[in-house]
């Protein structure tokens, strides 16, 4: 168990992330400096640097929180008692809706996530790995219970996620809005057909 | 039939596109001005503007030529006598290889295509439409000959193209290089399974 010193440190860490997220939502992450964040928290920039070695690390921490909210939603769906087919559909729809909702509620925070994907930040890599793990669990269950005919659930998870990329990728969602695209339900039906 | 005046005009149009492509390949399309292009052709910028109402239109003309080379390759595959399954595979592999080859041979021209996709230029929309048409033809043939169980080849074409997006999209190819992605063959197998 953490001692009280560690807890206080952890609180400060969380405060920095909270304040950074608020400032990012207001003026954008590119225009927010470590000095701005320190100022809001009535602390010195040097103190912020005790927790984050660079501004980029703060960006990643805020981005990670946004993506982990999506991962939690996906995890909740994995544990539901619906059929595997139904859960796969719900997962992709939930991810798309989470990005769309972020876009509607705060364009500037959405830009942070967009940039993370554009520049391939490590948090995106982690996010994709977690997503694959969740999809893989559902597919493996579906395979055990005869819903799918799949011998490699891990590979199948990557294939479903890749096939649904335009619904799980912030910039692609925007970019492909005007194209005559399949709907998310059509794409899921296609994937479910492939899973047999 | 065009008269000689039209032909001369058409030659000038092609010369402008040729020179623009050469300059774009050298210094990049953003740094190339209409004045640079006119200078290379020993003509006035005003004369260039007789053919293109803006620099953006020249960018599009160069980009269209690059994409139409890919469309020609795809069209050639459509007319081959291989099975529909084999032709679908070859189409996606050829598109990926065409982008990869452009990336290797000239990074600056690749940037033009990348920007066209990023910014959703009309030429990309046209390219995607042509691609869908070619995929749809092969799928419709495959359906007629019992290779596929597909009732809507147009929709199926969109689904295959969307599922294979990361192999047919210049920036995604770069972005997703480091991810544990399915290979193009695995993705095609997945699509073929979905097509039944």
Short mmCIF file of C-alpha atoms in Angstrom, two decimals:
data_model
loop_
_atom_site.label_atom_id
_atom_site.label_comp_id
_atom_site.label_asym_id
_atom_site.label_seq_id
_atom_site.Cartn_x
_atom_site.Cartn_y
_atom_site.Cartn_z
CA UNK A 1 0.00 0.00 0.00
CA UNK A 2 1.24 3.47 -0.82
CA UNK A 3 2.28 5.68 2.09
CA UNK A 4 0.81 9.15 2.54
CA UNK A 5 3.77 10.81 0.84
CA UNK A 6 3.24 8.73 -2.29
CA UNK A 7 -0.47 9.52 -2.21
CA UNK A 8 0.23 13.25 -2.01
CA UNK A 9 2.64 12.89 -4.93
CA UNK A 10 0.02 10.98 -6.86
CA UNK A 11 -2.54 13.72 -6.16
CA UNK A 12 -0.15 16.34 -7.51
CA UNK A 13 0.39 14.22 -10.60
CA UNK A 14 -3.36 13.96 -11.16
CA UNK A 15 -3.82 17.69 -10.53
CA UNK A 16 -1.28 18.49 -13.21
CA UNK A 17 -3.08 16.24 -15.68
CA UNK A 18 -6.47 17.76 -14.72
CA UNK A 19 -5.26 21.31 -15.17
CA UNK A 20 -3.44 20.45 -18.40
CA UNK A 21 -6.61 18.89 -19.81
CA UNK A 22 -8.62 21.99 -18.87
CA UNK A 23 -6.10 24.33 -20.48
CA UNK A 24 -5.80 22.09 -23.56
CA UNK A 25 -9.59 22.19 -23.91
CA UNK A 26 -9.50 25.98 -23.73
CA UNK A 27 -6.61 27.05 -25.93
CA UNK A 28 -5.34 23.78 -27.41
CA UNK A 29 -2.41 21.64 -26.35
CA UNK A 30 0.08 23.30 -28.69
CA UNK A 31 -0.50 26.74 -27.20
CA UNK A 32 -0.39 25.58 -23.57
CA UNK A 33 3.05 25.81 -21.94
CA UNK A 34 4.40 24.10 -18.84
CA UNK A 35 4.58 27.60 -17.31
CA UNK A 36 0.82 28.04 -17.93
CA UNK A 37 0.10 24.75 -16.17
CA UNK A 38 2.42 25.56 -13.25
CA UNK A 39 0.85 29.02 -12.93
CA UNK A 40 -2.67 27.57 -12.67
CA UNK A 41 -1.47 25.21 -9.93
CA UNK A 42 0.43 27.93 -8.03
CA UNK A 43 3.62 25.96 -8.38
CA UNK A 44 6.92 26.44 -10.17
CA UNK A 45 7.58 24.93 -13.61
CA UNK A 46 10.49 23.10 -11.91
CA UNK A 47 7.97 21.34 -9.68
CA UNK A 48 5.92 20.25 -12.72
CA UNK A 49 9.13 18.89 -14.23
CA UNK A 50 9.56 16.67 -11.14
CA UNK A 51 6.53 14.72 -12.46
CA UNK A 52 6.91 15.08 -16.22
CA UNK A 53 10.26 15.30 -17.94
CA UNK A 54 8.78 17.27 -20.86
CA UNK A 55 5.67 18.98 -22.15
CA UNK A 56 5.29 16.02 -24.54
CA UNK A 57 4.87 13.74 -21.52
CA UNK A 58 2.00 15.90 -20.25
CA UNK A 59 0.38 15.75 -23.68
CA UNK A 60 0.67 11.97 -23.57
CA UNK A 61 -0.79 11.78 -20.06
CA UNK A 62 -3.86 13.79 -21.10
CA UNK A 63 -4.22 11.78 -24.29
CA UNK A 64 -3.83 8.51 -22.42
CA UNK A 65 -6.67 9.47 -20.09
CA UNK A 66 -8.96 10.25 -23.02
CA UNK A 67 -8.14 6.95 -24.71
CA UNK A 68 -8.41 4.96 -21.48
CA UNK A 69 -12.00 6.16 -21.09
CA UNK A 70 -12.72 4.47 -24.42
CA UNK A 71 -10.87 1.34 -23.29
CA UNK A 72 -13.02 1.21 -20.12
CA UNK A 73 -16.20 1.42 -22.19
CA UNK A 74 -14.92 -1.37 -24.43
CA UNK A 75 -13.95 -3.47 -21.40
CA UNK A 76 -17.50 -3.09 -20.02
CA UNK A 77 -18.94 -4.40 -23.28
CA UNK A 78 -16.54 -7.38 -23.28
CA UNK A 79 -17.98 -8.47 -19.90
CA UNK A 80 -21.62 -8.25 -21.01
CA UNK A 81 -23.62 -11.42 -21.50
CA UNK A 82 -24.69 -10.69 -25.08
CA UNK A 83 -23.59 -12.94 -27.93
CA UNK A 84 -20.05 -12.43 -29.20
CA UNK A 85 -21.44 -11.14 -32.50
CA UNK A 86 -23.51 -8.53 -30.68
CA UNK A 87 -20.61 -7.48 -28.47
CA UNK A 88 -18.27 -7.03 -31.45
CA UNK A 89 -20.84 -4.76 -33.04
CA UNK A 90 -21.29 -2.78 -29.84
CA UNK A 91 -17.55 -2.34 -29.36
CA UNK A 92 -16.99 -0.78 -32.78
CA UNK A 93 -20.09 1.41 -32.47
CA UNK A 94 -18.99 2.54 -28.99
CA UNK A 95 -15.50 3.52 -30.18
CA UNK A 96 -16.87 5.49 -33.10
CA UNK A 97 -19.41 7.18 -30.85
CA UNK A 98 -16.74 8.02 -28.25
CA UNK A 99 -14.62 9.83 -30.86
CA UNK A 100 -17.66 11.54 -32.38
CA UNK A 101 -18.77 12.68 -28.95
CA UNK A 102 -15.29 14.11 -28.19
CA UNK A 103 -15.35 15.92 -31.50
CA UNK A 104 -18.74 17.48 -30.71
CA UNK A 105 -17.92 18.39 -27.11
CA UNK A 106 -14.43 19.82 -27.54
CA UNK A 107 -12.70 20.27 -30.87
CA UNK A 108 -9.41 21.22 -29.18
CA UNK A 109 -9.16 18.07 -27.07
CA UNK A 110 -10.09 16.08 -30.15
CA UNK A 111 -7.09 17.66 -31.89
CA UNK A 112 -4.81 16.22 -29.23
CA UNK A 113 -6.10 12.70 -29.93
CA UNK A 114 -5.95 13.35 -33.68
CA UNK A 115 -2.31 14.45 -33.43
CA UNK A 116 -1.48 11.43 -31.26
CA UNK A 117 -2.78 9.17 -34.05
CA UNK A 118 -1.15 11.22 -36.83
CA UNK A 119 2.24 11.13 -35.12
CA UNK A 120 1.95 7.61 -33.81
CA UNK A 121 2.49 8.44 -30.15
CA UNK A 122 3.23 5.45 -27.86
CA UNK A 123 -0.19 5.92 -26.20
CA UNK A 124 -1.85 5.09 -29.52
CA UNK A 125 0.20 1.93 -29.80
CA UNK A 126 -0.89 0.94 -26.27
CA UNK A 127 -4.51 1.82 -27.07
CA UNK A 128 -4.49 -0.35 -30.18
CA UNK A 129 -2.95 -3.24 -28.22
CA UNK A 130 -5.67 -3.03 -25.54
CA UNK A 131 -8.34 -2.81 -28.18
CA UNK A 132 -6.97 -5.89 -29.94
CA UNK A 133 -6.92 -7.73 -26.62
CA UNK A 134 -10.59 -6.93 -25.97
CA UNK A 135 -11.66 -7.87 -29.48
CA UNK A 136 -9.57 -11.04 -29.22
CA UNK A 137 -11.29 -12.05 -25.98
CA UNK A 138 -14.73 -11.68 -27.52
CA UNK A 139 -13.71 -13.55 -30.66
CA UNK A 140 -12.07 -16.37 -28.65
CA UNK A 141 -15.27 -16.75 -26.60
CA UNK A 142 -17.36 -16.71 -29.75
CA UNK A 143 -15.10 -19.38 -31.25
CA UNK A 144 -15.36 -21.61 -28.14
CA UNK A 145 -19.14 -21.32 -28.19
CA UNK A 146 -19.40 -22.07 -31.92
CA UNK A 147 -20.46 -18.58 -33.00
CA UNK A 148 -17.29 -18.10 -35.05
CA UNK A 149 -15.05 -20.42 -37.02
CA UNK A 150 -11.72 -18.89 -36.16
CA UNK A 151 -8.48 -20.67 -35.37
CA UNK A 152 -6.44 -17.59 -34.43
CA UNK A 153 -8.51 -15.11 -32.38
CA UNK A 154 -5.56 -12.71 -32.01
CA UNK A 155 -5.14 -12.42 -35.76
CA UNK A 156 -8.92 -12.17 -36.20
CA UNK A 157 -8.98 -9.28 -33.72
CA UNK A 158 -6.34 -7.39 -35.71
CA UNK A 159 -8.29 -8.03 -38.91
CA UNK A 160 -11.58 -6.75 -37.47
CA UNK A 161 -9.89 -3.69 -36.00
CA UNK A 162 -8.07 -2.98 -39.26
CA UNK A 163 -11.20 -3.48 -41.34
CA UNK A 164 -13.06 -1.05 -39.05
CA UNK A 165 -10.16 1.41 -38.98
CA UNK A 166 -12.18 4.32 -40.32
CA UNK A 167 -14.55 4.04 -37.36
CA UNK A 168 -11.79 3.81 -34.73
CA UNK A 169 -9.42 6.49 -35.98
CA UNK A 170 -10.11 10.15 -35.20
CA UNK A 171 -8.82 11.75 -38.36
CA UNK A 172 -10.11 9.11 -40.74
CA UNK A 173 -13.58 9.65 -39.32
CA UNK A 174 -13.40 13.28 -40.44
CA UNK A 175 -11.56 12.63 -43.67
CA UNK A 176 -13.89 9.97 -44.95
CA UNK A 177 -17.12 11.65 -43.93
CA UNK A 178 -17.76 12.83 -47.48
CA UNK A 179 -16.90 9.58 -49.21
CA UNK A 180 -19.59 7.07 -50.13
CA UNK A 181 -18.56 4.86 -47.24
CA UNK A 182 -20.15 1.74 -45.86
CA UNK A 183 -21.96 2.30 -42.59
CA UNK A 184 -20.54 0.86 -39.41
CA UNK A 185 -23.29 -1.78 -39.39
CA UNK A 186 -22.50 -2.83 -42.96
CA UNK A 187 -18.82 -3.16 -42.08
CA UNK A 188 -19.58 -5.20 -38.96
CA UNK A 189 -21.87 -7.49 -40.98
CA UNK A 190 -18.98 -7.95 -43.43
CA UNK A 191 -16.57 -8.81 -40.61
CA UNK A 192 -19.05 -11.20 -38.99
CA UNK A 193 -19.46 -12.94 -42.36
CA UNK A 194 -15.68 -13.33 -42.55
CA UNK A 195 -15.58 -14.79 -39.03
CA UNK A 196 -18.02 -17.43 -40.25
CA UNK B 1 -11.61 15.41 -83.99
CA UNK B 2 -9.63 18.23 -82.46
CA UNK B 3 -8.26 20.85 -84.80
CA UNK B 4 -4.57 21.75 -84.77
CA UNK B 5 -5.18 24.77 -82.55
CA UNK B 6 -6.80 22.57 -79.88
CA UNK B 7 -3.96 20.10 -80.17
CA UNK B 8 -1.39 22.83 -79.64
CA UNK B 9 -3.36 24.03 -76.63
CA UNK B 10 -3.49 20.51 -75.31
CA UNK B 11 0.28 20.15 -75.77
CA UNK B 12 0.84 23.32 -73.76
CA UNK B 13 -1.46 21.98 -71.04
CA UNK B 14 0.54 18.74 -70.90
CA UNK B 15 3.84 20.63 -70.91
CA UNK B 16 2.73 22.64 -67.90
CA UNK B 17 1.79 19.45 -66.03
CA UNK B 18 5.10 17.80 -67.02
CA UNK B 19 7.18 20.73 -65.84
CA UNK B 20 5.14 21.10 -62.66
CA UNK B 21 5.66 17.43 -61.86
CA UNK B 22 9.40 17.77 -62.40
CA UNK B 23 9.63 20.85 -60.18
CA UNK B 24 7.39 19.25 -57.53
CA UNK B 25 9.69 16.22 -57.52
CA UNK B 26 12.67 18.52 -57.00
CA UNK B 27 11.61 21.05 -54.40
CA UNK B 28 8.12 19.92 -53.40
CA UNK B 29 4.75 21.19 -54.57
CA UNK B 30 4.38 23.74 -51.77
CA UNK B 31 7.61 25.52 -52.67
CA UNK B 32 6.94 25.58 -56.42
CA UNK B 33 5.22 28.74 -57.67
CA UNK B 34 3.32 29.41 -60.87
CA UNK B 35 6.14 31.83 -61.72
CA UNK B 36 8.67 28.97 -61.39
CA UNK B 37 6.63 26.82 -63.76
CA UNK B 38 6.16 29.66 -66.25
CA UNK B 39 9.88 30.47 -66.12
CA UNK B 40 10.84 26.85 -66.95
CA UNK B 41 8.49 26.97 -69.95
CA UNK B 42 9.70 30.39 -71.13
CA UNK B 43 6.19 31.73 -70.85
CA UNK B 44 4.45 34.33 -68.71
CA UNK B 45 2.54 33.36 -65.55
CA UNK B 46 -0.51 34.91 -67.26
CA UNK B 47 -0.22 32.28 -69.98
CA UNK B 48 -0.13 29.49 -67.38
CA UNK B 49 -3.27 31.00 -65.86
CA UNK B 50 -5.01 30.60 -69.23
CA UNK B 51 -4.86 26.84 -68.57
CA UNK B 52 -5.14 26.67 -64.79
CA UNK B 53 -7.12 29.15 -62.75
CA UNK B 54 -4.93 28.60 -59.69
CA UNK B 55 -1.82 26.85 -58.40
CA UNK B 56 -4.16 24.43 -56.64
CA UNK B 57 -5.46 23.31 -60.03
CA UNK B 58 -1.92 22.51 -61.16
CA UNK B 59 -1.38 20.50 -57.96
CA UNK B 60 -4.54 18.57 -58.72
CA UNK B 61 -3.52 17.92 -62.32
CA UNK B 62 -0.17 16.46 -61.23
CA UNK B 63 -1.84 14.43 -58.48
CA UNK B 64 -4.51 13.19 -60.87
CA UNK B 65 -1.85 11.91 -63.24
CA UNK B 66 -0.11 10.01 -60.43
CA UNK B 67 -3.37 8.44 -59.28
CA UNK B 68 -4.52 7.66 -62.82
CA UNK B 69 -1.38 5.55 -63.30
CA UNK B 70 -2.59 3.41 -60.40
CA UNK B 71 -6.09 3.26 -61.91
CA UNK B 72 -4.62 2.05 -65.21
CA UNK B 73 -2.73 -0.74 -63.44
CA UNK B 74 -5.93 -1.72 -61.62
CA UNK B 75 -7.91 -1.62 -64.87
CA UNK B 76 -5.37 -3.98 -66.47
CA UNK B 77 -5.85 -6.48 -63.63
CA UNK B 78 -9.65 -6.28 -63.95
CA UNK B 79 -9.35 -7.46 -67.57
CA UNK B 80 -7.09 -10.43 -66.78
CA UNK B 81 -8.47 -13.96 -67.05
CA UNK B 82 -7.60 -15.02 -63.47
CA UNK B 83 -10.31 -15.94 -61.01
CA UNK B 84 -12.13 -13.05 -59.36
CA UNK B 85 -10.53 -14.00 -56.01
CA UNK B 86 -7.07 -13.81 -57.53
CA UNK B 87 -7.76 -10.50 -59.25
CA UNK B 88 -9.08 -8.90 -56.04
CA UNK B 89 -5.88 -9.93 -54.31
CA UNK B 90 -3.73 -8.59 -57.13
CA UNK B 91 -5.58 -5.26 -57.19
CA UNK B 92 -4.98 -4.51 -53.52
CA UNK B 93 -1.35 -5.66 -53.70
CA UNK B 94 -0.78 -3.53 -56.82
CA UNK B 95 -2.21 -0.40 -55.16
CA UNK B 96 -0.08 -0.87 -52.09
CA UNK B 97 2.99 -1.50 -54.21
CA UNK B 98 2.30 1.57 -56.36
CA UNK B 99 2.23 3.84 -53.30
CA UNK B 100 5.28 2.14 -51.77
CA UNK B 101 7.16 2.53 -55.04
CA UNK B 102 6.27 6.25 -55.23
CA UNK B 103 7.46 6.67 -51.67
CA UNK B 104 10.79 5.01 -52.47
CA UNK B 105 11.36 6.81 -55.76
CA UNK B 106 10.40 10.36 -54.80
CA UNK B 107 9.40 11.41 -51.30
CA UNK B 108 8.36 14.87 -52.49
CA UNK B 109 5.89 13.63 -55.09
CA UNK B 110 4.56 11.19 -52.50
CA UNK B 111 3.89 14.19 -50.26
CA UNK B 112 1.62 15.64 -52.92
CA UNK B 113 -0.48 12.46 -52.96
CA UNK B 114 -0.40 12.29 -49.16
CA UNK B 115 -1.66 15.87 -48.90
CA UNK B 116 -4.36 15.18 -51.46
CA UNK B 117 -5.64 12.34 -49.25
CA UNK B 118 -5.23 14.33 -46.02
CA UNK B 119 -7.17 17.26 -47.40
CA UNK B 120 -9.68 15.23 -49.34
CA UNK B 121 -9.03 16.80 -52.73
CA UNK B 122 -11.65 16.08 -55.42
CA UNK B 123 -9.07 13.93 -57.29
CA UNK B 124 -9.04 11.52 -54.33
CA UNK B 125 -12.80 11.28 -54.42
CA UNK B 126 -12.64 10.48 -58.14
CA UNK B 127 -9.84 7.95 -57.55
CA UNK B 128 -11.85 6.16 -54.87
CA UNK B 129 -14.90 6.07 -57.15
CA UNK B 130 -12.88 4.51 -59.97
CA UNK B 131 -11.35 2.02 -57.59
CA UNK B 132 -14.78 1.03 -56.30
CA UNK B 133 -15.97 0.61 -59.87
CA UNK B 134 -13.08 -1.75 -60.71
CA UNK B 135 -13.51 -3.77 -57.52
CA UNK B 136 -17.26 -3.87 -58.14
CA UNK B 137 -16.75 -5.27 -61.67
CA UNK B 138 -14.54 -8.08 -60.41
CA UNK B 139 -16.93 -8.88 -57.56
CA UNK B 140 -19.96 -8.85 -59.87
CA UNK B 141 -18.18 -11.25 -62.24
CA UNK B 142 -17.19 -13.46 -59.32
CA UNK B 143 -20.80 -13.46 -58.12
CA UNK B 144 -22.13 -14.39 -61.59
CA UNK B 145 -19.66 -17.25 -61.83
CA UNK B 146 -20.43 -18.58 -58.35
CA UNK B 147 -17.12 -17.59 -56.74
CA UNK B 148 -18.81 -15.13 -54.37
CA UNK B 149 -22.17 -15.03 -52.66
CA UNK B 150 -22.84 -11.35 -52.94
CA UNK B 151 -26.14 -9.64 -53.73
CA UNK B 152 -24.82 -6.08 -53.93
CA UNK B 153 -21.42 -5.94 -55.69
CA UNK B 154 -21.23 -2.14 -55.36
CA UNK B 155 -21.59 -2.31 -51.61
CA UNK B 156 -19.17 -5.25 -51.45
CA UNK B 157 -16.61 -3.21 -53.37
CA UNK B 158 -16.86 -0.35 -50.86
CA UNK B 159 -16.48 -2.84 -48.01
CA UNK B 160 -13.38 -4.47 -49.49
CA UNK B 161 -11.81 -1.11 -50.25
CA UNK B 162 -12.63 0.19 -46.74
CA UNK B 163 -11.34 -2.97 -45.07
CA UNK B 164 -8.11 -2.65 -47.05
CA UNK B 165 -7.86 1.11 -46.44
CA UNK B 166 -4.47 0.92 -44.78
CA UNK B 167 -2.99 -0.60 -47.94
CA UNK B 168 -4.60 1.93 -50.31
CA UNK B 169 -3.99 5.17 -48.41
CA UNK B 170 -0.59 6.86 -48.59
CA UNK B 171 -0.41 8.28 -45.08
CA UNK B 172 -1.94 5.29 -43.34
CA UNK B 173 0.69 3.09 -44.94
CA UNK B 174 3.37 5.13 -43.18
CA UNK B 175 1.45 5.64 -39.97
CA UNK B 176 0.63 2.02 -39.39
CA UNK B 177 3.99 0.60 -40.41
CA UNK B 178 5.02 0.10 -36.80
CA UNK B 179 1.75 -1.38 -35.57
CA UNK B 180 1.26 -5.13 -35.38
CA UNK B 181 -0.87 -5.04 -38.48
CA UNK B 182 -2.28 -7.89 -40.51
CA UNK B 183 -0.45 -8.43 -43.79
CA UNK B 184 -2.14 -7.56 -47.03
CA UNK B 185 -2.62 -11.29 -47.76
CA UNK B 186 -4.25 -11.91 -44.39
CA UNK B 187 -6.63 -9.00 -44.98
CA UNK B 188 -7.52 -10.22 -48.46
CA UNK B 189 -8.16 -13.73 -47.10
CA UNK B 190 -10.47 -12.15 -44.52
CA UNK B 191 -12.34 -10.20 -47.21
CA UNK B 192 -12.61 -13.27 -49.43
CA UNK B 193 -14.06 -15.22 -46.50
CA UNK B 194 -16.64 -12.44 -46.03
CA UNK B 195 -17.55 -12.56 -49.73
CA UNK B 196 -18.37 -16.24 -49.25
#
